[in-house]
XYZ file of C-alpha atoms in Angstrom:
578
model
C 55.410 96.511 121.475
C 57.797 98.736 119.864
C 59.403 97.913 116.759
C 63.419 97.324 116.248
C 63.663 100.485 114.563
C 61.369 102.209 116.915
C 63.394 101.015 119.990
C 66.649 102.428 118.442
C 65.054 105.522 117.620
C 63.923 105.859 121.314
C 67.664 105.201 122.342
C 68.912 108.071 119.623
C 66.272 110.647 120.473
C 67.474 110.183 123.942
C 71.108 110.697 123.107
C 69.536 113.859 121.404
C 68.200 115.588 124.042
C 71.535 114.721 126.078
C 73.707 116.819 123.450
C 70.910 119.467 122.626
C 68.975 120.003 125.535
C 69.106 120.889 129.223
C 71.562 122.845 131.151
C 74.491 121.669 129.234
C 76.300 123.584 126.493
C 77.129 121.674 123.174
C 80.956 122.817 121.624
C 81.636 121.262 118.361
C 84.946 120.825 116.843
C 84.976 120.471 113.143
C 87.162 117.562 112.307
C 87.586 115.990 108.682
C 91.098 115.876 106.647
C 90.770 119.523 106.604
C 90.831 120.463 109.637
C 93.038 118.233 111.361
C 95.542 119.334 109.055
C 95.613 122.813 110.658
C 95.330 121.289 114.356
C 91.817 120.593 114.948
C 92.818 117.460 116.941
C 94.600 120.089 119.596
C 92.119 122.292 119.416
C 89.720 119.406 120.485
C 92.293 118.548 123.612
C 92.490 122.283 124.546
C 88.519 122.457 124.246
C 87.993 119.032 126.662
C 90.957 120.689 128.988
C 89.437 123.663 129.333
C 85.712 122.211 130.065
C 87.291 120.036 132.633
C 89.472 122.854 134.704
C 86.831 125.345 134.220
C 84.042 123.102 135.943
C 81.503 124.027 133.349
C 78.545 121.601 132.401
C 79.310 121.007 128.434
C 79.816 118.571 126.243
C 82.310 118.846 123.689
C 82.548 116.382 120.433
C 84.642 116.240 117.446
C 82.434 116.298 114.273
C 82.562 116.128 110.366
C 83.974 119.364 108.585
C 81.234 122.071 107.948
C 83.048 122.565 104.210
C 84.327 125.967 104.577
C 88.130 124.823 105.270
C 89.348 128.182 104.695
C 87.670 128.744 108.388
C 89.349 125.127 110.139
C 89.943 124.547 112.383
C 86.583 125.469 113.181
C 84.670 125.528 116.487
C 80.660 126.239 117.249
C 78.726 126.642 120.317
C 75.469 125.901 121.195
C 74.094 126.987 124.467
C 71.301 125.977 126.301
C 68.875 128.946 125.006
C 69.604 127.688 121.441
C 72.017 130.088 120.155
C 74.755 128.322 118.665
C 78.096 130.765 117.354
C 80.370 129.809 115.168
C 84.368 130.551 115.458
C 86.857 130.098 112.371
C 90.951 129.498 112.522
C 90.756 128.891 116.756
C 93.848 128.180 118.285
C 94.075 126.031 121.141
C 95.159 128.726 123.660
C 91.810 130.413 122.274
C 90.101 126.993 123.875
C 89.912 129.086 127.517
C 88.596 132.213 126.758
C 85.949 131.032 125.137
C 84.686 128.332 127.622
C 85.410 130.709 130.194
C 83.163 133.690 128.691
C 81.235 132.123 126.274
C 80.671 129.241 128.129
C 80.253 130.201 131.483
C 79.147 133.853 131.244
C 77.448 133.837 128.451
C 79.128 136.345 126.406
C 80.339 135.305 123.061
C 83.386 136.586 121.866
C 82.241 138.277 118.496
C 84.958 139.576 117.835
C 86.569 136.211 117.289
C 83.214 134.816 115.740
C 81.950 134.894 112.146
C 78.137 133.674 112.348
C 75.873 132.827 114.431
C 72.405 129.873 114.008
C 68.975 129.709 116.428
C 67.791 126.134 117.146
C 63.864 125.527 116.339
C 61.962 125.969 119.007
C 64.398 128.663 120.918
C 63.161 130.471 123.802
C 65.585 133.342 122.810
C 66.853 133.994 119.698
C 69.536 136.786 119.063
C 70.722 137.220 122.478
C 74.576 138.293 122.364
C 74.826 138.143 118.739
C 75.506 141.675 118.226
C 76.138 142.126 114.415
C 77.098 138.620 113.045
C 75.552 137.408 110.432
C 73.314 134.202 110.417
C 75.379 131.176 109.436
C 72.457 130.405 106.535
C 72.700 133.864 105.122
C 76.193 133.659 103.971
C 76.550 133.701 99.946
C 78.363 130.008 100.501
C 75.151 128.977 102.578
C 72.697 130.786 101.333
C 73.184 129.011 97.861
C 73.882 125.240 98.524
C 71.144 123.081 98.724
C 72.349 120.633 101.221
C 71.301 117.230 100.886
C 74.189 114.552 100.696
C 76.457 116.734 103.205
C 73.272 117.703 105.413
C 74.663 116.410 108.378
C 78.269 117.753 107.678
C 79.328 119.795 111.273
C 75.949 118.510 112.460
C 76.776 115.149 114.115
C 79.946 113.140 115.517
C 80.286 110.697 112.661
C 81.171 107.778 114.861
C 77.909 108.094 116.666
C 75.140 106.229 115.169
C 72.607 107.278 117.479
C 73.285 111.193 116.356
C 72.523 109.701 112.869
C 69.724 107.994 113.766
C 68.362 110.783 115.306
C 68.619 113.581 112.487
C 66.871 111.233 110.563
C 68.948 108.191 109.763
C 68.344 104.973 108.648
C 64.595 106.107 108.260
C 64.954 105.676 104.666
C 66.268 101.651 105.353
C 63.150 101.416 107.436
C 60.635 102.149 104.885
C 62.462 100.777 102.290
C 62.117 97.381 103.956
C 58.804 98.090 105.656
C 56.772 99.439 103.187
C 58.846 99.147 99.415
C 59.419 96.007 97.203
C 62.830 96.178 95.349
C 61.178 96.699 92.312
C 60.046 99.974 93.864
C 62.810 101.218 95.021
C 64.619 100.661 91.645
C 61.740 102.412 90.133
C 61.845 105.362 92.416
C 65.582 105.670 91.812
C 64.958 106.259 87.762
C 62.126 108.342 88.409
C 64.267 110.541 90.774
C 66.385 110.981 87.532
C 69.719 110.156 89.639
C 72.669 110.213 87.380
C 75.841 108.403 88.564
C 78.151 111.154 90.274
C 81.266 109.236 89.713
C 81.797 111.100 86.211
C 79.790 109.462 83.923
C 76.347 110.357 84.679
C 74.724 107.056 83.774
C 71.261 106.659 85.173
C 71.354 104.693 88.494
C 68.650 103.327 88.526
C 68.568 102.227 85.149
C 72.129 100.299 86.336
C 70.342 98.879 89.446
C 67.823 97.456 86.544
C 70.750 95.866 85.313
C 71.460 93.640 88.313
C 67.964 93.355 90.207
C 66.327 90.502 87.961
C 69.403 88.282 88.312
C 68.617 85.520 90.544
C 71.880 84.685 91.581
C 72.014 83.199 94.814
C 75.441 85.901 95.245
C 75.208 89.293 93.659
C 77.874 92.254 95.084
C 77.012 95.907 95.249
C 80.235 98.549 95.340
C 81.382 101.677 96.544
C 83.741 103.491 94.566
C 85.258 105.570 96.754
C 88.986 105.544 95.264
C 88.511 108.867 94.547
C 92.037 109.913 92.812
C 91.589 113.027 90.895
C 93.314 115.854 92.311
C 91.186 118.482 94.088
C 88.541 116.591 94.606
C 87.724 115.460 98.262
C 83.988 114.937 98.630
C 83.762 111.567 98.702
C 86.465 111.071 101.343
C 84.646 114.068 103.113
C 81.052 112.480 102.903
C 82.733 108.770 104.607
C 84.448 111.544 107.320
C 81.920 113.515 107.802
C 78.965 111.161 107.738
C 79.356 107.696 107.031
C 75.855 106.730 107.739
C 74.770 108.021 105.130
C 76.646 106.479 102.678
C 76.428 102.974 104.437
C 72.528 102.995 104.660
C 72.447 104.076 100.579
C 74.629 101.003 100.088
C 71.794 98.449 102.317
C 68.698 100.267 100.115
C 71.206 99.439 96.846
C 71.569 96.007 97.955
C 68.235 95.379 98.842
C 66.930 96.963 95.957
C 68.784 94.996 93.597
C 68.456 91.654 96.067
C 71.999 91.210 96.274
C 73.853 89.734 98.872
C 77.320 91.991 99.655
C 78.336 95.027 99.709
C 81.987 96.770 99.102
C 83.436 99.893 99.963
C 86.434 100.474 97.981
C 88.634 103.067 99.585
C 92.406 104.001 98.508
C 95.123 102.377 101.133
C 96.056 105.566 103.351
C 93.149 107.640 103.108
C 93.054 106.605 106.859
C 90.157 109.378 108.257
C 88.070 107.401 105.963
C 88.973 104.061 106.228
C 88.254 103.911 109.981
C 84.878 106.086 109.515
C 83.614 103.221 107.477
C 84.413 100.379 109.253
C 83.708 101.947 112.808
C 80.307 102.839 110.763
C 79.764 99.026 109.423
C 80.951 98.079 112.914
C 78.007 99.724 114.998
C 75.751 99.392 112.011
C 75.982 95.440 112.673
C 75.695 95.939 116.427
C 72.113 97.701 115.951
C 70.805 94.998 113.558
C 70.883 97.219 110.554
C 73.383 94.766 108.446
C 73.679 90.977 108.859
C 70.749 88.473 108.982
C 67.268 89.438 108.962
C 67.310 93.548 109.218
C 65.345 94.945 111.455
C 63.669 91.884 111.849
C 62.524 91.401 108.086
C 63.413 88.407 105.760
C 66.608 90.580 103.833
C 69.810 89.600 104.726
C 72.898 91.828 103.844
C 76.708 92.050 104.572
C 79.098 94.687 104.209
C 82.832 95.336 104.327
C 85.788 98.088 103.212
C 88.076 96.557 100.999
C 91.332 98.742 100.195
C 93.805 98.689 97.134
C 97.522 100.638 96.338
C 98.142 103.762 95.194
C 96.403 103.218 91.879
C 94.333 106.430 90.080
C 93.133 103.697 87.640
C 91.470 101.534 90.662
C 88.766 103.917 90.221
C 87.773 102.133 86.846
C 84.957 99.849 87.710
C 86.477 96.722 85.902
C 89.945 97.680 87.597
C 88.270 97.964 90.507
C 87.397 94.480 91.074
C 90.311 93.255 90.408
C 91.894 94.948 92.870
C 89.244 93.614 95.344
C 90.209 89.718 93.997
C 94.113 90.975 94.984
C 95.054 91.246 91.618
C 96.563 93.902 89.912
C 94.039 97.167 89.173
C 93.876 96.696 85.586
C 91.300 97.302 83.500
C 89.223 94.365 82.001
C 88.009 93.691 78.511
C 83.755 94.004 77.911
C 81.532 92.434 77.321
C 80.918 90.520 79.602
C 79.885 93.386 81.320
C 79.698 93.379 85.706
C 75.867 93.384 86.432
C 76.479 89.801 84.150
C 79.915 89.100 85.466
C 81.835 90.875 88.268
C 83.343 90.404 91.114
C 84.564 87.064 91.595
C 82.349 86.546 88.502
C 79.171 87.001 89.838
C 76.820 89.736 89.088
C 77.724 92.929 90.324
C 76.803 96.812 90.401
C 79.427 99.969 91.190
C 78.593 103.152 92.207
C 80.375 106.817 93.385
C 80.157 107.564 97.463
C 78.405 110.643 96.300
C 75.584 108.730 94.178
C 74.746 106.010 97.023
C 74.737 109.098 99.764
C 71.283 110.740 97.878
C 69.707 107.502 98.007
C 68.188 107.771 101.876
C 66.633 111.197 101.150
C 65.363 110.299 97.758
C 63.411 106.992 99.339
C 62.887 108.777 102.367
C 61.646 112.359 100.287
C 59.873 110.875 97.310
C 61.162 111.115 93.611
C 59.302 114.289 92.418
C 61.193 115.795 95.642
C 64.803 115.150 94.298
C 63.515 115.529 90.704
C 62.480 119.077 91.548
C 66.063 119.991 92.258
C 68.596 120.853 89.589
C 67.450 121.279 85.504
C 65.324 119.353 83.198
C 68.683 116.836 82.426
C 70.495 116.477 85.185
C 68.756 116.388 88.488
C 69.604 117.317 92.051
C 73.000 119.091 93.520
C 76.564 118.897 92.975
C 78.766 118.669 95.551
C 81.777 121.032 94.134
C 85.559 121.036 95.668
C 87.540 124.748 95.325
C 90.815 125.056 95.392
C 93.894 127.023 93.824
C 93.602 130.733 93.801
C 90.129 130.925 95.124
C 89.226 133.308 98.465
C 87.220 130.898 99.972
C 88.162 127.351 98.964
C 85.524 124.691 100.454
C 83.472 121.830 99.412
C 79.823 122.955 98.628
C 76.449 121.532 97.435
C 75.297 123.745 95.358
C 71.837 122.826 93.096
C 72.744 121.779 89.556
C 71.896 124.445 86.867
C 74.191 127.343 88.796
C 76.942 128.952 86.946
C 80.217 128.308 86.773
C 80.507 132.233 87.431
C 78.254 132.181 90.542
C 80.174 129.522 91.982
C 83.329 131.632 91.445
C 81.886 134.880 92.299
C 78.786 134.208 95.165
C 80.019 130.929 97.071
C 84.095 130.990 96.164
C 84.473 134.331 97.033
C 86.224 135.646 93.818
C 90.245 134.746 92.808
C 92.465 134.987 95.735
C 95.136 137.213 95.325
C 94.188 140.010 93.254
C 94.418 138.707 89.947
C 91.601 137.760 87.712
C 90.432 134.339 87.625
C 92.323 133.056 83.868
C 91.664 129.361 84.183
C 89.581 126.445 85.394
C 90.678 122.662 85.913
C 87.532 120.809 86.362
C 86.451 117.318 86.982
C 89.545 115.801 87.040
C 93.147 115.195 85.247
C 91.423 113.317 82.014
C 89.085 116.525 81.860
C 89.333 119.726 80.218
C 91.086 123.580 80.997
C 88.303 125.843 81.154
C 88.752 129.860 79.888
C 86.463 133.060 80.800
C 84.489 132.808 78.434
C 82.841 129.585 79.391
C 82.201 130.668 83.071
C 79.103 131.428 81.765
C 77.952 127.294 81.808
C 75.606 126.298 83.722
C 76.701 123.403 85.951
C 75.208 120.177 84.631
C 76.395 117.133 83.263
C 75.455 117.930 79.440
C 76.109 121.954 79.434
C 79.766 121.277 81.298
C 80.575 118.270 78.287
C 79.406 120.906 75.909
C 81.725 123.228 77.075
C 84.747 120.704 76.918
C 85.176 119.976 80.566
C 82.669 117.632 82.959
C 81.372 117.751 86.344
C 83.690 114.630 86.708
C 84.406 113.884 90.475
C 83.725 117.642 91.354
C 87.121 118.577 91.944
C 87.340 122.825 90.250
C 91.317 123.595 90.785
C 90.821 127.708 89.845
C 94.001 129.466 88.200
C 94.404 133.368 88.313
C 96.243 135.429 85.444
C 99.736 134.132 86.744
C 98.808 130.332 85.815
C 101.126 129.566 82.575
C 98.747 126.730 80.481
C 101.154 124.925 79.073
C 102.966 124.254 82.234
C 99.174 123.550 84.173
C 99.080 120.886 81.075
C 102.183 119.392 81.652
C 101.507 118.920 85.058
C 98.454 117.245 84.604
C 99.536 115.268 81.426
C 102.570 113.442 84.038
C 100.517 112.823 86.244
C 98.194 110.852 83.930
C 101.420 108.744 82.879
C 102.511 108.311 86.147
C 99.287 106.825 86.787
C 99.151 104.841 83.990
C 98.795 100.896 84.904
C 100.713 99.940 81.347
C 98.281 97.449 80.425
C 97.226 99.207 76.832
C 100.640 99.973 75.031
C 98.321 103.556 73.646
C 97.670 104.930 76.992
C 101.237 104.034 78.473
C 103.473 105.407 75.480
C 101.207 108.208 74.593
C 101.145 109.657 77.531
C 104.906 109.492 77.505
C 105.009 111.065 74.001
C 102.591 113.806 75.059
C 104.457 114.734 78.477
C 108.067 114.589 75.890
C 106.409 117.153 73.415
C 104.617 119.638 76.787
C 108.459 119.372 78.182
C 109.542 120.742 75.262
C 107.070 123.717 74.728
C 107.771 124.651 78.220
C 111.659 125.028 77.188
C 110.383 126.944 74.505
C 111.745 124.002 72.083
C 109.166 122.582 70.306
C 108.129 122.942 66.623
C 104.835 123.779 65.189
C 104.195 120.228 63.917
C 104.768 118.996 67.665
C 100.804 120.297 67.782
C 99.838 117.759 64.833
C 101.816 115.270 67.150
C 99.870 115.315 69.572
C 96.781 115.134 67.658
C 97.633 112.144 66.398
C 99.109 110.357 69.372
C 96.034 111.604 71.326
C 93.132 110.104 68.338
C 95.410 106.732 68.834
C 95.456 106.752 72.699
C 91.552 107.653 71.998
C 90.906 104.448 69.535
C 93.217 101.947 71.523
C 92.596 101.940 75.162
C 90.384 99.985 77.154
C 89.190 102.586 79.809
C 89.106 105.729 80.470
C 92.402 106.776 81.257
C 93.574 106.229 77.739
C 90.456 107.186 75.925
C 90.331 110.740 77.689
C 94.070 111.500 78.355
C 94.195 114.002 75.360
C 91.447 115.819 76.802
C 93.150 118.529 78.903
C 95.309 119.181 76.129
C 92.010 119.797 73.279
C 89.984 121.683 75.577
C 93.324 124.275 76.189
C 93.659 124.931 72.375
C 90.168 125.877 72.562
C 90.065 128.370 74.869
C 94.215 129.072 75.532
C 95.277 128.197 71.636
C 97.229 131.687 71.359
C 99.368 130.901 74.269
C 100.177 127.956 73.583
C 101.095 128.288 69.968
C 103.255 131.124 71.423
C 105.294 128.668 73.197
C 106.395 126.964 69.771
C 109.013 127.281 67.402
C 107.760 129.035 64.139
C 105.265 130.391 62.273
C 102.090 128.197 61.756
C 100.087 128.443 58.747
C 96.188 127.508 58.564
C 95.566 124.302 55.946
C 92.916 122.780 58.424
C 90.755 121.372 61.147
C 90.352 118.247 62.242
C 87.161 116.787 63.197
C 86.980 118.358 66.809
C 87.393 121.746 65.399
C 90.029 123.340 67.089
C 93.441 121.986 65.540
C 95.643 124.040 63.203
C 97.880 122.244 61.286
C 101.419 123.677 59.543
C 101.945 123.125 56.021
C 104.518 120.845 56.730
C 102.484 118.471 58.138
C 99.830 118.134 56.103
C 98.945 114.593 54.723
């Protein structure tokens, strides 16, 4: 007698051979924040329209964003011989033409294509293809390793049974099946998974944390607040494929025998707050959450839980709060959450990005994941371009790749002409980046070396036109916008800071303005309780490093070396000194 899991395999690998196999044509319309944004919800009508008036056997279903959004909305096509094109910016009047000859004649329009995939297991392989390229030959292919965004313009994401059958909840099986917790927790640390929510702490060595707790209610959360500017992976992981994150959430809860689990998404980040819970939904309808999984003794439940418009929600302590409908402030530690959390129980948080590896690391092996990405920091980051970048995108590229081949190979190059003069990376409490450190090697030590992080993955790229001290005024009010007020330092230096930057854009500050903001910065540094205080001067030391000409040439006098403080890179006028 078959198994749960083996009977809802059965069901998926039917639903399979429905979409892939057969006289039927597949069209896929990439959906995601991205491309709905440039119409991919008409483009979806127009496709269904034309399928419908046309009489042609096909299927057409909206799915999760490929990552190249400078192609959305984007369409593919896979016929019956396993050819599959792919079309970038369609229209919907475009929606006829190419079910009509695509579709129904077989002749891809390649002039309107840019790439072009063979299934496995294709009787014929090139047919029609003429010159395109293959999809996984493209520079922004060719060099991602894609493991957390696998599925992405694979699957619908509100079908569970497309999940299940690339694959999904596989890793929940065996987990359950075949894996103690301790194992899994043990697996996790060997993997060498460091927390992808910016600060890199060892997962499983936080999962250690919880697990011997014997609690009778222990919570396990999902950050996916996900506030920093330019970065939208974890918002396009839950649109994309929220399977994924939702059976990396069951394996964390099982592995640290808790009880609950939390997604934490930002109220009106809508695409993702209905992936989730339609995702939770059918996940409780198969018997993958609720009493007795897939027939074994573990029990788990699950729900989204939202909060304001609050950047400093995404601090873990703040977090929680929010979740107990209180105000997203941060709290004082000790005690820390895995002893007292939510609701004062014992509780673990982690990124969308950091639960999402978890499947393919327990379905893989350790040594698998561990083989990806340098000695430090192991497996892929999953990088966000924007600004004045040809091809902006969100990529998983394998850790230990440039900065400059990220640029150059899978961006495209700077946008407009101009060189590429600046990089924002990792967030608003993270550092400017100049030229010279394009050189860095993307991991979570090299990129703190260099005076920027990884951070959420966001990389906002600035050509020669970008003025630095306006780019740090920007990003210095939007860090005291954001401020929740509860540590005077944070919520008055910011102020201070965003007073002195409006005043070097005017061209009216004075040389000892830079000492100012030393100082304010060390005592935001020394006085906050999170992050937002502690690294809100960050931006503005990592832009003297690498931009201190320009903006010294935005002051008010002559300034006059006497020394250098600690961090290396502040000049202080005469008048100043102590």
């Amino acid at each position: 007698m078959p198994t749960p899991f083996e009977d809802l395999q059965s069901r998926a690998a039917a639903r399979w051979e429905e979409l892939t196999a057969g006289q039927s044509a597949w069209i896929r319309v990439g959906g995601g924040t991205s491309g709905l944004a440039v119409g991919a919800d008409r483009v979806f009508d127009a496709f269904n329209h034309a399928v419908e008036s046309s009489g042609v056997n096909a299927n057409v279903s909206m799915v999760g964003a490929l990552g190249l959004m400078y192609m959305e909305p984007q369409v593919d096509v896979l016929m019956p011989d396993g050819t599959r094109i792919y079309y970038g910016n369609v229209e919907p009047e475009e929606a006829i033409s190419i079910v009509e000859q695509h579709v129904k004649n077989g002749e891809p329009l390649l002039d309107r294509a840019f790439a072009y995939s063979v299934s496995d297991g294709a009787a014929s392989g090139e047919k029609g293809v003429g010159k395109l390229p293959v999809l996984e030959s493209l520079p922004m292919f060719a060099l991602q390793e894609r493991i957390a965004t696998r599925n992405f313009g694979e699957i619908d994401p509100h079908d569970l049974l497309q999940y299940v059958a690339n694959d999904g909840y596989t890793a929940l099986n065996r987990a359950l099946t075949e894996m103690t917790p301790e194992q899994i927790v043990d697996e996790i640390k060997a993997a060498g998974l460091r927390g992808r929510g910016g600060a890199a702490f060892p997962a499983g060595l936080k999962w250690s944390f919880l697990a011997p707790s014997d609690a009778p209610v222990k919570y396990v959360l999902c950050n996916a607040e996900e506030g920093d500017p330019g970065a939208f992976n974890d918002k396009g992981i839950i649109e994309s494929d929220p399977h994924t994150l939702v059976e990396g959430l069951i394996i964390n809860g099982y592995a640290t025998r808790s009880s609950h689990g939390f997604i934490f998404i930002r109220q009106g980040h809508e695409m993702s707050i209905d992936a989730a819970r339609k995702a939770i939904d059918q996940t409780y309808e198969a018997g993958l959450l609720g009493k007795n999984i897939l027939g074994t003794e573990f029990s788990f439940e699950m729900e989204v839980s939202l909060t304001g418009d609050s950047y400093v929600a995404g601090e873990e302590t703040a977090l929680m709060e929010a979740i107990e409908g209180k105000r997203a402030t941060p709290r004082f530690k000790p005690p820390f959450p895995a002893a007292e959390g939510l609701w004062k129980k014992p509780t673990n948080i982690n990124n969308v990005k950091t639960l999402a590896y978890v499947p393919e690391i327990v379905r893989n092996g350790s040594e698998w994941f561990k083989g990806i990405g340098t000695e430090t920091t192991s497996g892929t980051a999953i990088v966000c371009l924007s600004g004045h970048i040809k091809y902006p995108g969100m990529y998983e590229i394998p850790m230990g790749m440039t900065i400059r081949d990220v640029l150059e190979k899978v961006g495209g190059g700077v946008s407009e002409g101009e060189q590429i003069k600046v990089l924002q990376a990792g967030g608003p409490l993270n550092g400017l980046l100049g030229e010279e450190a394009f050189d860095t090697i993307i991991d979570f030590d090299a990129m703190t070396a260099a005076g920027a992080s990884i951070g959420s993955g966001g990389i906002i790229v600035g050509n020669e036109t970008t003025n630095i001290v306006d780019l740090l005024r920007t990003l210095i009010a939007f860090n005291q916008f954001e401020s929740c007020g509860k540590c005077f330092p944070c919520r008055l230096g910011n102020t201070h800071m965003l007073e002195i930057l409006d005043r070097m854009c005017q061209n009216k500050a004075k040389s000892s303005d830079l000492a100012l903001l030393q100082r304010v910065g060390s005592s935001m540094k020394a006085g906050s309780l999170c992050g937002h205080g502690q690294l809100g001067y960050n931006p503005i030391l990592s832009a003297m490093k690498y931009f201190g000409d320009e903006i010294k040439s935005s002051l008010d006098g002559e300034l006059e070396l006497v020394g250098v403080f600690g961090d290396g890179t502040m000049i202080l006028p005469s008048r100043t000194r102590p």
